[in-house]
PDB file of C-alpha atoms in Angstrom:
ATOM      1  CA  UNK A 652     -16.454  -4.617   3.860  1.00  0.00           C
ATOM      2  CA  UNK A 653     -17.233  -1.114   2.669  1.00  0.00           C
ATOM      3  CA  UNK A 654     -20.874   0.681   2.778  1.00  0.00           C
ATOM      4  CA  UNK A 655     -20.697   1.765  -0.591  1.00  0.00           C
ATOM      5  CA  UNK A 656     -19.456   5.383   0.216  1.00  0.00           C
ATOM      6  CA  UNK A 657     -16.103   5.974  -1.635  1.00  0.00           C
ATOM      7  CA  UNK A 658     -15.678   9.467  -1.523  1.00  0.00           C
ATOM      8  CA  UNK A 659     -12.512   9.610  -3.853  1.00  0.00           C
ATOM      9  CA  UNK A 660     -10.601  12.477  -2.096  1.00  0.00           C
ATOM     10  CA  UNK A 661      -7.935  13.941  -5.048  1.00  0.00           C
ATOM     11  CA  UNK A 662      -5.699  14.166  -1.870  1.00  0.00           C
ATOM     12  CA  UNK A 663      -2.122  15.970  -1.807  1.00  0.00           C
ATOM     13  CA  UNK A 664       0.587  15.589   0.943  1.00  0.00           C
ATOM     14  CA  UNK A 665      -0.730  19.122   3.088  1.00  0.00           C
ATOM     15  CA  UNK A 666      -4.272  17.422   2.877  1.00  0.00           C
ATOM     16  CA  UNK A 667      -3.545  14.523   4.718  1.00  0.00           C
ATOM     17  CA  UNK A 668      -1.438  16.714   7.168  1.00  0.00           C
ATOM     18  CA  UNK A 669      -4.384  18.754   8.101  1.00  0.00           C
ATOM     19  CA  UNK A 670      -6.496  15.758   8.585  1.00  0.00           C
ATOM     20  CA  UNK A 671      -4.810  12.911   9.934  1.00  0.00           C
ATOM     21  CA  UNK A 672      -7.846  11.782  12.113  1.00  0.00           C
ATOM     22  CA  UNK A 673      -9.746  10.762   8.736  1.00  0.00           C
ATOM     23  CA  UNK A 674      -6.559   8.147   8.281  1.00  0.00           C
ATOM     24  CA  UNK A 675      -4.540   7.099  10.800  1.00  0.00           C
ATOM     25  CA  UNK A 676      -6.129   5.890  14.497  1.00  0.00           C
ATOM     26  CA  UNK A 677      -4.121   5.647  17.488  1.00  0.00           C
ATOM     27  CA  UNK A 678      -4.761   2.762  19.750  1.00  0.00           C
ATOM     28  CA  UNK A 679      -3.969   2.990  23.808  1.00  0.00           C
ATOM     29  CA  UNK A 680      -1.529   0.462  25.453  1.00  0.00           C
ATOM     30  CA  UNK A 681      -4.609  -0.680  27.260  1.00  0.00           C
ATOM     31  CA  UNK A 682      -6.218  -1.285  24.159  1.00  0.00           C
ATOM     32  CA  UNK A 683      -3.388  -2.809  22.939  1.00  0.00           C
ATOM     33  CA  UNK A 684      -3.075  -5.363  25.367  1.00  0.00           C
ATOM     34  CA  UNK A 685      -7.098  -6.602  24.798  1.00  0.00           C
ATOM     35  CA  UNK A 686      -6.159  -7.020  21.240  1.00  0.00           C
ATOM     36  CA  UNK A 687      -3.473  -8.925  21.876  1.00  0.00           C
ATOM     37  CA  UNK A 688      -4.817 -11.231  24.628  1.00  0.00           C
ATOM     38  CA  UNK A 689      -7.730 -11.869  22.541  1.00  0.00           C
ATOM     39  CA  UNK A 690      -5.511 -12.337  19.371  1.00  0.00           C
ATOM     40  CA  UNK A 691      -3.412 -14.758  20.873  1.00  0.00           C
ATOM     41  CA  UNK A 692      -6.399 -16.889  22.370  1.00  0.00           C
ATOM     42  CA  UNK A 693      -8.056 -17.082  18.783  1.00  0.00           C
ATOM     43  CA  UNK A 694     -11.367 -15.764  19.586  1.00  0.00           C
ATOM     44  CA  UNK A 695     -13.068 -11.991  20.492  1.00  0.00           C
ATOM     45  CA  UNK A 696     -13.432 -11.308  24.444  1.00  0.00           C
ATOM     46  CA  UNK A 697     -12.460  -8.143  26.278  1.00  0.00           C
ATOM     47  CA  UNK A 698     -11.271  -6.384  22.749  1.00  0.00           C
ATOM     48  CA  UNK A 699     -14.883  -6.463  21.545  1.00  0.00           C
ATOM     49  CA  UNK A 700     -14.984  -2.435  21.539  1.00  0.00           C
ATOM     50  CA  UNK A 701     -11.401  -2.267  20.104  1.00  0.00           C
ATOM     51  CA  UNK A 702     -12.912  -4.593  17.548  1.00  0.00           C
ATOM     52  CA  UNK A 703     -16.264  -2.552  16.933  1.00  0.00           C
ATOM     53  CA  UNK A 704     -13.467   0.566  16.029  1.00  0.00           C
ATOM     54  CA  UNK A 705     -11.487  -1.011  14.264  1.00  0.00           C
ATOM     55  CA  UNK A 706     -14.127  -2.687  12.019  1.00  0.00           C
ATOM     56  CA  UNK A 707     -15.437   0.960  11.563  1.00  0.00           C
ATOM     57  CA  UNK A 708     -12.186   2.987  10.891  1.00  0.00           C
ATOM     58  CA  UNK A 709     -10.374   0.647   8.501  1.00  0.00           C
ATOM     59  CA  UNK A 710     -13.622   0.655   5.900  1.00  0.00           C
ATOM     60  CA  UNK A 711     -14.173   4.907   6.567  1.00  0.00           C
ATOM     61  CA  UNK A 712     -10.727   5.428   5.796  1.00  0.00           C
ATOM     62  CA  UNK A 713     -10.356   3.533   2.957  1.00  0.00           C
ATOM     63  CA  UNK A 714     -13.562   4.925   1.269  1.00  0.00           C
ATOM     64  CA  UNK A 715     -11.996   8.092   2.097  1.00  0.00           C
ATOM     65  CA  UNK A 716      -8.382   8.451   0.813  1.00  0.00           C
ATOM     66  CA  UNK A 717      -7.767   4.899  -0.233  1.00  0.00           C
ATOM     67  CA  UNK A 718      -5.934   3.799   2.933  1.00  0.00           C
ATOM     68  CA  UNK A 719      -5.883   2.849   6.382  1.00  0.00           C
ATOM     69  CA  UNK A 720      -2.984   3.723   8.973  1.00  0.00           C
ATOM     70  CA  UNK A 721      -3.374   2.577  12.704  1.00  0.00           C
ATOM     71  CA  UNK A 722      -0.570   3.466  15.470  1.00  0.00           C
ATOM     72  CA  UNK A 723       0.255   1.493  18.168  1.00  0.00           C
ATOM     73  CA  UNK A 724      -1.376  -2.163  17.271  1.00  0.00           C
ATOM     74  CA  UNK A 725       0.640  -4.534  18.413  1.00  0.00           C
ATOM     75  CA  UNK A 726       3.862  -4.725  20.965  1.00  0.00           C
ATOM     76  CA  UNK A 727       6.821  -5.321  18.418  1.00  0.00           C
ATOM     77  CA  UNK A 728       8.598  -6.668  21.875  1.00  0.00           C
ATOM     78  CA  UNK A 729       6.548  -9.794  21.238  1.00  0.00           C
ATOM     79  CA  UNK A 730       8.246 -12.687  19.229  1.00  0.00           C
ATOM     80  CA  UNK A 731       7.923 -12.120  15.541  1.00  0.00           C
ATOM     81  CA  UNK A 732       6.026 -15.383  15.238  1.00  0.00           C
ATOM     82  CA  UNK A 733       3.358 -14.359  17.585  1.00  0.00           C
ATOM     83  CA  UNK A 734       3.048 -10.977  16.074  1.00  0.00           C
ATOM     84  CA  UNK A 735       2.412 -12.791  12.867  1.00  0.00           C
ATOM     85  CA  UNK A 736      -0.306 -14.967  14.211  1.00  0.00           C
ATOM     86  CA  UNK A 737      -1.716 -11.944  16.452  1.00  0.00           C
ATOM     87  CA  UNK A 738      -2.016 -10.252  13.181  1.00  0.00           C
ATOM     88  CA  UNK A 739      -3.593 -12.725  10.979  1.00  0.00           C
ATOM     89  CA  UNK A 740      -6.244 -13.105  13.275  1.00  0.00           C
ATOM     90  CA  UNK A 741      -7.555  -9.489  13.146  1.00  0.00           C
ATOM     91  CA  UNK A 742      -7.475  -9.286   9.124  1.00  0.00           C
ATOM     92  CA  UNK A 743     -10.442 -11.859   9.564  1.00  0.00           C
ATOM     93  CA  UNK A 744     -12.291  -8.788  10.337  1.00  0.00           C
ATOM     94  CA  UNK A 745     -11.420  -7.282   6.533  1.00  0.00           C
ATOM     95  CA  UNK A 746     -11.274  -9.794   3.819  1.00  0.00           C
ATOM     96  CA  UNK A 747      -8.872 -12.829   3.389  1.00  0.00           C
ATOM     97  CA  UNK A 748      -4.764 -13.504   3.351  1.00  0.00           C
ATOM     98  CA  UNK A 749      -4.109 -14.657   0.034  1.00  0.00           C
ATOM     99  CA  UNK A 750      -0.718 -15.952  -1.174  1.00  0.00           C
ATOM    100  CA  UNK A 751       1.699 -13.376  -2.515  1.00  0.00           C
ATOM    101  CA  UNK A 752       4.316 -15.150  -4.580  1.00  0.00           C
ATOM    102  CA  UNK A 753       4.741 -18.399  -6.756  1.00  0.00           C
ATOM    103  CA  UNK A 754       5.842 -20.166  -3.644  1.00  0.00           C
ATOM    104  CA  UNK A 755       2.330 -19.572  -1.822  1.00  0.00           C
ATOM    105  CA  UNK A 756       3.674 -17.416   1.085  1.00  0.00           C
ATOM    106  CA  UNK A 757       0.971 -15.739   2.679  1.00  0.00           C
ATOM    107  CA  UNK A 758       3.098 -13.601   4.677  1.00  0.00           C
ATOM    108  CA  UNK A 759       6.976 -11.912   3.717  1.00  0.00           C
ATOM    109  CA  UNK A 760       9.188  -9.879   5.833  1.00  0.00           C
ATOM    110  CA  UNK A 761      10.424  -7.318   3.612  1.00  0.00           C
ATOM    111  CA  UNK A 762      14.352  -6.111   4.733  1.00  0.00           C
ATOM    112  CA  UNK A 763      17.307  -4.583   3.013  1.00  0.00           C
ATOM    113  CA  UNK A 764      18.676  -8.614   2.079  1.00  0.00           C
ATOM    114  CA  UNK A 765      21.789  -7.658  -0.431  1.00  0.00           C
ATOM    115  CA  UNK A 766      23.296  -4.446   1.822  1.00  0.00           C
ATOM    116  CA  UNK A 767      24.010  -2.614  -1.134  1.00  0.00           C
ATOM    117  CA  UNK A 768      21.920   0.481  -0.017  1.00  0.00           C
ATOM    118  CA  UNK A 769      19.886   0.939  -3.128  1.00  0.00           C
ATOM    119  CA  UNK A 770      16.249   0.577  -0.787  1.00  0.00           C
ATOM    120  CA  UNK A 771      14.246   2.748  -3.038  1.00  0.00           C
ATOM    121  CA  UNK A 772      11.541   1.222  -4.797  1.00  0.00           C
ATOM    122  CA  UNK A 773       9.316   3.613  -7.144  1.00  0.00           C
ATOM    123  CA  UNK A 774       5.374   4.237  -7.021  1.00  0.00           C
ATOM    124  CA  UNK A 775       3.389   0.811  -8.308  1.00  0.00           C
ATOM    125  CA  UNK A 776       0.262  -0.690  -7.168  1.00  0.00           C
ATOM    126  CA  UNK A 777       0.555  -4.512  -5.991  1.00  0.00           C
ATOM    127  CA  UNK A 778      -1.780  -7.247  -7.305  1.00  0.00           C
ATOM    128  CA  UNK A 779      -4.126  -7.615  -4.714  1.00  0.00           C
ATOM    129  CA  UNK A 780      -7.123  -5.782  -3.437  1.00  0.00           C
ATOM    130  CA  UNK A 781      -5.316  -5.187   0.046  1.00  0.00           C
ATOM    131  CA  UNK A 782      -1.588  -4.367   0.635  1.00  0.00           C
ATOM    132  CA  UNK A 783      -0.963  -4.830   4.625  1.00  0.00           C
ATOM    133  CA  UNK A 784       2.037  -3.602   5.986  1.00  0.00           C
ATOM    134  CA  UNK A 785       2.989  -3.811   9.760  1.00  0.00           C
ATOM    135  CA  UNK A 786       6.466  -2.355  10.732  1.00  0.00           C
ATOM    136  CA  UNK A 787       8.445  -4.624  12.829  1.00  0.00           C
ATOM    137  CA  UNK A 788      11.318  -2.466  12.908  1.00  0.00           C
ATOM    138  CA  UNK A 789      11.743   1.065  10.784  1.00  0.00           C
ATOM    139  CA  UNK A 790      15.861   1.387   9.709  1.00  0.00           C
ATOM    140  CA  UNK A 791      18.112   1.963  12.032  1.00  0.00           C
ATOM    141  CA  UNK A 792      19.505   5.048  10.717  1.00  0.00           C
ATOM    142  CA  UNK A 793      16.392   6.510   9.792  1.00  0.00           C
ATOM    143  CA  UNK A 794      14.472   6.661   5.816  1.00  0.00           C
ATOM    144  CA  UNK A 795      12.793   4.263   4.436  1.00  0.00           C
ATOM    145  CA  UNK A 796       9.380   5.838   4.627  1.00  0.00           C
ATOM    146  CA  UNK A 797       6.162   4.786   2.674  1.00  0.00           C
ATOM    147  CA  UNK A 798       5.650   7.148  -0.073  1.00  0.00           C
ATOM    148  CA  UNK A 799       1.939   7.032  -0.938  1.00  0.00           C
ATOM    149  CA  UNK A 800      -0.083   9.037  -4.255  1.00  0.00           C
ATOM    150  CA  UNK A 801      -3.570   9.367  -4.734  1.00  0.00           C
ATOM    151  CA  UNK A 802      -4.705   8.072  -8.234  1.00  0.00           C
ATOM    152  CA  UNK A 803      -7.321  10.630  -8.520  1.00  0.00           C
ATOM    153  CA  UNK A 804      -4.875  13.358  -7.547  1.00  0.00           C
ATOM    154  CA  UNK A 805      -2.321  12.092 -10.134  1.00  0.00           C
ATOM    155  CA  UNK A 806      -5.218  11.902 -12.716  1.00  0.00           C
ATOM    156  CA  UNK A 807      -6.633  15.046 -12.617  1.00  0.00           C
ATOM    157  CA  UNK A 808      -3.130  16.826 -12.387  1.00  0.00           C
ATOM    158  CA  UNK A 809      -2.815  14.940 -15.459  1.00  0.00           C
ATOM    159  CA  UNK A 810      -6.040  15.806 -17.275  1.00  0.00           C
ATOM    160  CA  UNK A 811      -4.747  19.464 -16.696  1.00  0.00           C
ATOM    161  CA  UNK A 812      -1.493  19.728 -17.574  1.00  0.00           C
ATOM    162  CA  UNK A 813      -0.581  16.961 -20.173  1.00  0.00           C
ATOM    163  CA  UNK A 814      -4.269  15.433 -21.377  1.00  0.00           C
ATOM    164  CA  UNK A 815      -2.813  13.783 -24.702  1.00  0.00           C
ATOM    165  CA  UNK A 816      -0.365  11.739 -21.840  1.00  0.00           C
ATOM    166  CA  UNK A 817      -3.817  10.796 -19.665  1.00  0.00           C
ATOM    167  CA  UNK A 818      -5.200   9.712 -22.973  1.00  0.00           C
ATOM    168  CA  UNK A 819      -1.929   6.860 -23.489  1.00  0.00           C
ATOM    169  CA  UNK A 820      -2.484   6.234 -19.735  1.00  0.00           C
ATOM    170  CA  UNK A 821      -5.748   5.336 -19.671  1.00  0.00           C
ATOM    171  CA  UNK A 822      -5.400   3.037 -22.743  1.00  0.00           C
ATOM    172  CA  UNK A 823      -4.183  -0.871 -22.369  1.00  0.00           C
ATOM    173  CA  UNK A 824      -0.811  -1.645 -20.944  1.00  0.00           C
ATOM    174  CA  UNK A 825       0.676  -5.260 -21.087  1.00  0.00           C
ATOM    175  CA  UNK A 826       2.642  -6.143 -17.350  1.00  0.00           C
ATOM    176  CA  UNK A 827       4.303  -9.809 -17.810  1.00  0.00           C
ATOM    177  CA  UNK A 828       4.627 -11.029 -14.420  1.00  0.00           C
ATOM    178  CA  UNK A 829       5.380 -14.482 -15.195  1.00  0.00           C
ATOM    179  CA  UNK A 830       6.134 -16.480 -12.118  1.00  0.00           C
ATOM    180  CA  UNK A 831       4.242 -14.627  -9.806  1.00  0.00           C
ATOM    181  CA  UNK A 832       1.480 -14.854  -7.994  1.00  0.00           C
ATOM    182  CA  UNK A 833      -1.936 -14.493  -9.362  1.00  0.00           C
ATOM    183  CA  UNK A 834      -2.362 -13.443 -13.013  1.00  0.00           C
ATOM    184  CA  UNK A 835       0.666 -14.367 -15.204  1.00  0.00           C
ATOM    185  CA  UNK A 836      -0.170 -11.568 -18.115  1.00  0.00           C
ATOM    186  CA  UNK A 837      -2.374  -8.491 -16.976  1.00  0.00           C
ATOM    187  CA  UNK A 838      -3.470  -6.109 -19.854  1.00  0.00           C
ATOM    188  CA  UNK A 839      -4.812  -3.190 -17.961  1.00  0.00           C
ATOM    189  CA  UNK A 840      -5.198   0.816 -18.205  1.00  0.00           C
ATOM    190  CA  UNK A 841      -2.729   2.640 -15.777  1.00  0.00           C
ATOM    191  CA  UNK A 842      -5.334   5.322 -14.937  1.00  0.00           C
ATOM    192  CA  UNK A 843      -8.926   4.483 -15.715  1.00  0.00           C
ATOM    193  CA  UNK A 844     -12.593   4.834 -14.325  1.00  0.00           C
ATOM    194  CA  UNK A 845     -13.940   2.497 -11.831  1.00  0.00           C
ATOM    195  CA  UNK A 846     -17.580   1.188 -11.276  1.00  0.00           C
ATOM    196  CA  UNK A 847     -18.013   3.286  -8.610  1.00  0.00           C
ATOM    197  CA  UNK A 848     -16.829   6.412 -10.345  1.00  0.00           C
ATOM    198  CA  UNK A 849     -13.401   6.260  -8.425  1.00  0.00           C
ATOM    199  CA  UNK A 850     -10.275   6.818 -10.652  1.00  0.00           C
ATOM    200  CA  UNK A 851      -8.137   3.418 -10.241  1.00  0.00           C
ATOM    201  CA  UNK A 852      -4.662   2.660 -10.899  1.00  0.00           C
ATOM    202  CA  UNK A 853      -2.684   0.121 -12.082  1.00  0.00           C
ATOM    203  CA  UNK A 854       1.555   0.165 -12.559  1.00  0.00           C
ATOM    204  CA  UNK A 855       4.351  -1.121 -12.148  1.00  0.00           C
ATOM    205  CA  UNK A 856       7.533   0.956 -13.372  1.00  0.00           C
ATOM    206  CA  UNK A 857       9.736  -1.813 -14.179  1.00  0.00           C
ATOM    207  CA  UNK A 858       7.047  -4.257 -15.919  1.00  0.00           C
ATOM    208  CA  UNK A 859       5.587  -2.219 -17.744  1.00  0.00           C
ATOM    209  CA  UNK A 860       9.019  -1.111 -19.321  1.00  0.00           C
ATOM    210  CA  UNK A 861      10.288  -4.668 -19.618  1.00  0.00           C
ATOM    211  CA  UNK A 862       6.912  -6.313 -20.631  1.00  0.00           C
ATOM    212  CA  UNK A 863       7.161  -4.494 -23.988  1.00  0.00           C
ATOM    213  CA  UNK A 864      10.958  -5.391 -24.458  1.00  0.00           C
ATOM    214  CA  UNK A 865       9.819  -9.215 -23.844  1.00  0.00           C
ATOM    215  CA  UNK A 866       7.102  -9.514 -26.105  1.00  0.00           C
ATOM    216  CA  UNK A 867       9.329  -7.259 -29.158  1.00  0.00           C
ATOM    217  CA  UNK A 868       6.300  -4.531 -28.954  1.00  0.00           C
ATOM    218  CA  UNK A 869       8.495  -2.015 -27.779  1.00  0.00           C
ATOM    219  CA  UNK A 870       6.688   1.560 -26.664  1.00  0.00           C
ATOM    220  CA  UNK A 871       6.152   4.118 -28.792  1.00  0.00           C
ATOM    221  CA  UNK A 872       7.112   7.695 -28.600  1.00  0.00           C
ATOM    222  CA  UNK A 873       4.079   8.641 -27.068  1.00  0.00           C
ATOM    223  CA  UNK A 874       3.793   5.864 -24.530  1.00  0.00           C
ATOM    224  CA  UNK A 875       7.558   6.890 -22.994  1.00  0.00           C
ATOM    225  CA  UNK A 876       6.294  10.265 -22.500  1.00  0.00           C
ATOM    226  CA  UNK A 877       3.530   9.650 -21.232  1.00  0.00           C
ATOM    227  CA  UNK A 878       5.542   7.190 -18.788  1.00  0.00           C
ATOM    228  CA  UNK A 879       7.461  10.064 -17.990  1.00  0.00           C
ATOM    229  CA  UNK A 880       4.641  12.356 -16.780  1.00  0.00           C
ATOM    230  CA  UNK A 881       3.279  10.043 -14.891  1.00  0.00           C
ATOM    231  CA  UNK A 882       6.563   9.412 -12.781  1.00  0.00           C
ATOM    232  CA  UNK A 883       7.592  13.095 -12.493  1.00  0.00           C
ATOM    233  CA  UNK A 884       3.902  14.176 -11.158  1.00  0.00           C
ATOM    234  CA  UNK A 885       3.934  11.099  -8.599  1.00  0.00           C
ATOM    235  CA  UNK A 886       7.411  12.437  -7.526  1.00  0.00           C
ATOM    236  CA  UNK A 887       6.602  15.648  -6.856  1.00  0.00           C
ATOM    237  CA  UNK A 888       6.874  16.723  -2.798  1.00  0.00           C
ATOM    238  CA  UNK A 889       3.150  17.722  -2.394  1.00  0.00           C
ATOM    239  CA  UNK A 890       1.851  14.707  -4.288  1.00  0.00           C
ATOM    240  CA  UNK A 891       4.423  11.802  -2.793  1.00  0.00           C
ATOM    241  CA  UNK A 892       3.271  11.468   1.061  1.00  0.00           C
ATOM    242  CA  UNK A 893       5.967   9.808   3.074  1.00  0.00           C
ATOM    243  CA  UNK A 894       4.523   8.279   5.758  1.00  0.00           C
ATOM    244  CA  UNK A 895       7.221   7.529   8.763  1.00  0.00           C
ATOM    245  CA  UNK A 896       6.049   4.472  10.284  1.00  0.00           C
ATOM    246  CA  UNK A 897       7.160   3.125  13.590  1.00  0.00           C
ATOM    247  CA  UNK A 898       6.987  -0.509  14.813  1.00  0.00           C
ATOM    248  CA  UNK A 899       4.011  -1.883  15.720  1.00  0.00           C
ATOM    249  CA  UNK A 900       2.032   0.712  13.278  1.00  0.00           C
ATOM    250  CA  UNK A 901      -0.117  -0.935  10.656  1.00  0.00           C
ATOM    251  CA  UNK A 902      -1.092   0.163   6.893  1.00  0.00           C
ATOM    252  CA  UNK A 903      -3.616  -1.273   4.855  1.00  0.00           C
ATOM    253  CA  UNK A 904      -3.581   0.614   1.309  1.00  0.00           C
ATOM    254  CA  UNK A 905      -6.355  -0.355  -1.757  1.00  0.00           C
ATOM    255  CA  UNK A 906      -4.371  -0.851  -4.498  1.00  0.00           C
ATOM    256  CA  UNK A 907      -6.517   0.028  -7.170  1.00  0.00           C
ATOM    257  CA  UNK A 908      -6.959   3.791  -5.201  1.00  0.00           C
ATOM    258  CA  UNK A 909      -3.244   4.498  -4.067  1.00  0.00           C
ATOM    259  CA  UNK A 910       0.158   4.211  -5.603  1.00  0.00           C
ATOM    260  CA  UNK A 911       3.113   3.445  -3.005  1.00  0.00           C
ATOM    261  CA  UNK A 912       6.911   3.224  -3.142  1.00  0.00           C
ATOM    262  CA  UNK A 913       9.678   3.478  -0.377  1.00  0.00           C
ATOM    263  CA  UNK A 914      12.116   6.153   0.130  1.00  0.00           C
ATOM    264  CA  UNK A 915      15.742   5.040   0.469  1.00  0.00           C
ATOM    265  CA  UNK A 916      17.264   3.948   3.478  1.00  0.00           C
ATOM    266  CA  UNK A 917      20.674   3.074   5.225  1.00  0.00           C
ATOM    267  CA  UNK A 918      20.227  -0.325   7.289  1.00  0.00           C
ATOM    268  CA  UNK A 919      22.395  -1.843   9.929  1.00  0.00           C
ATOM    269  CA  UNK A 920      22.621  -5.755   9.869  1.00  0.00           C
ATOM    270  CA  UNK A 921      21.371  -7.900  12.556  1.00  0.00           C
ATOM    271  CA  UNK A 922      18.679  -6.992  15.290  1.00  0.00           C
ATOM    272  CA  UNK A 923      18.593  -3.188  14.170  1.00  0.00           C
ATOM    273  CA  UNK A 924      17.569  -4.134  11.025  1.00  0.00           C
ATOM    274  CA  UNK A 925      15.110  -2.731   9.069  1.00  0.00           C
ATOM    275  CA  UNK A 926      11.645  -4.992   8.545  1.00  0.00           C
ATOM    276  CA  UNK A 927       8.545  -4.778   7.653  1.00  0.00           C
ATOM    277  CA  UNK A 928       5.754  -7.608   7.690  1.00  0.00           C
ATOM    278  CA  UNK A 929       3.757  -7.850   4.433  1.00  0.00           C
ATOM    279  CA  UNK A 930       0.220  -9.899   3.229  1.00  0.00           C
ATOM    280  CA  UNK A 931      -2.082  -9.216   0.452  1.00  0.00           C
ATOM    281  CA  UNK A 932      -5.952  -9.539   0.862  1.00  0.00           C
ATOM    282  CA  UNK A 933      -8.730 -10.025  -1.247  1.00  0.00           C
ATOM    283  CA  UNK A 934     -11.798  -8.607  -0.016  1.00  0.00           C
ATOM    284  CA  UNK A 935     -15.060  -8.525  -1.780  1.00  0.00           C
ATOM    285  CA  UNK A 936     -15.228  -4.696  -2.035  1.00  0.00           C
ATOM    286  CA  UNK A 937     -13.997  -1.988   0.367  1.00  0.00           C
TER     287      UNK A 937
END
C-alpha cells in the first residue's frame, strides 16, 4: 500500500496547522454521494475518480506524518448499519479488517457507556498496523477531540533534553494484554528504529505500569522516570494535536508512527450521544 517513501516528518501541532492539505482531504457532497452509491452496491462505478484519490492520498499522507484524515466521507444521516457496510467496503482499497478484541469484533462503536464523565484516555499506540476511526457523532457538548503525537517528534525532543530517559525507552518493555486480541505478551521498545529508518512507537500507559506489577518485576527508578518524560513531552500543547472531528470525517493513523489519546468530554445520553466507529487493519506495509 505505500511506495516506499516514508518521509518521517518530526511534526509539532503549528506544523500540521500550516499544512493541512498534506493530511486531511475534503471530499464534495457530489463526491460523496458516488462513494456511497457505489459502496452500497458492492462494486466500483461512477466513484472510480473518487477512488483513484483516495487510493493516492491515504498512502501520501501516511508516509508523510503517519496519518490520514478525510472530511466529509460518508452521510452520518444514513443508518449506522449501512454506514458500517459503506465503510468496510472502501478499506478494501488499504489493507484488511482484522478482529479487535477476544470476542472477534471487527468493528466497535466507541461511546461514553458508564456516564461518569472521566472520557480521557492518555497517548498509546493500538495493536494493529491501522487504527480507523469514523465519527458518527462528536459529543454533544463539545471535547472529546483526538489528540495525536508524532513518535519522531517525541524522540528527538527526547534525545535532547533527557537522553539517559530515551536510552530506558528504547530498551524492552513487557505489555500483558491477556485476553485481547492478537498477541497475549508483547516485549517491545517504546521508542525504537524501524527498517525503514522511521522512529516507531509502541505504549500503552496503563499496561505497561500494570504488566510489571503482574509479573512481580516491578520498574525501577529509572524506568518511572523515564515513564514520566515520556508522558509530560507527549502532553505538552505544541506536541499533543487535537484534532476536532465531525461526523462523517474519517482517520486512519499507523500505529507504529503516531501516538493518540482523547481529550475529555461531557456526553448527553441517547441520540446526542457521543460515537465513534472503530476497526483495526493489517496491511502489508504503508
Amino acid at each position: 500500500m505505500s511506495d516506499g517513501t516514508a518521509t518521517d516528518v518530526g511534526w509539532d501541532t503549528a506544523y500540521l496547522e500550516a499544512r493541512r492539505g498534506l493530511w486531511s482531504l475534503p471530499l464534495t457532497a457530489d463526491e460523496r454521494r458516488l462513494l456511497w452509491k457505489d459502496a452500497s452496491a458492492g462494486r466500483w462505478g461512477a466513484a472510480g475518480g473518487v477512488r483513484d484519490r483516495l487510493r493516492a492520498f491515504v498512502p501520501e499522507a501516511v508516509g508523510a506524518v503517519g496519518f490520514a484524515h478525510v472530511r466529509g466521507l460518508v452521510d452520518p444521516a444514513e443508518p449506522e448499519e449501512a454506514v458500517t457496510a459503506a465503510l468496510m467496503f472502501l478499506l478494501r482499497e488499504f489493507g484488511e479488517v482484522v478482529p479487535q478484541n477476544g470476542a472477534g469484533d471487527l468493528t466497535q462503536v466507541l461511546r461514553d457507556r458508564d456516564g461518569d464523565g472521566a472520557t480521557e484516555l492518555g497517548f498509546h499506540c493500538d495493536t494493529c498496523d491501522l487504527l480507523v476511526l469514523l465519527c458518527l457523532r462528536p459529543a454533544a457538548r463539545g471535547g472529546g477531540l483526538t489528540k495525536l503525537a508524532s513518535a519522531r517528534r517525541v524522540h528527538d525532543i527526547i534525545e535532547r533534553e533527557d537522553p539517559g530517559a530515551l536510552a530506558l525507552l528504547r530498551e524492552e518493555w513487557t505489555f500483558d494484554r491477556t485476553g485481547r486480541a492478537g498477541p497475549q505478551l508483547i516485549v517491545s521498545p517504546i521508542l525504537f528504529t524501524q527498517e525503514d529508518g522511521t522512529i516507531g512507537c509502541y505504549y500503552q500507559t496503563r499496561t505497561v505500569r500494570a504488566s510489571a506489577e503482574k509479573s512481580g518485576r516491578p520498574l525501577s527508578p529509572g524506568q518511572w522516570e523515564a515513564l514520566g518524560v515520556l508522558d509530560e513531552v507527549l502532553y505538552r500543547p505544541e506536541i499533543a494535536f487535537g484534532l476536532p472531528m465531525r461526523a462523517g470525517e474519517l482517520l486512519v493513523i499507523k500505529n507504529s508512527r503516531v501516538l493518540h489519546g482523547r481529550s475529555p468530554y461531557t456526553d448527553e445520553p441517547g441520540p446526542r450521544a457521543r460515537r465513534m466507529l472503530r476497526l483495526w487493519m493489517s496491511t502489508e506495509a504503508m
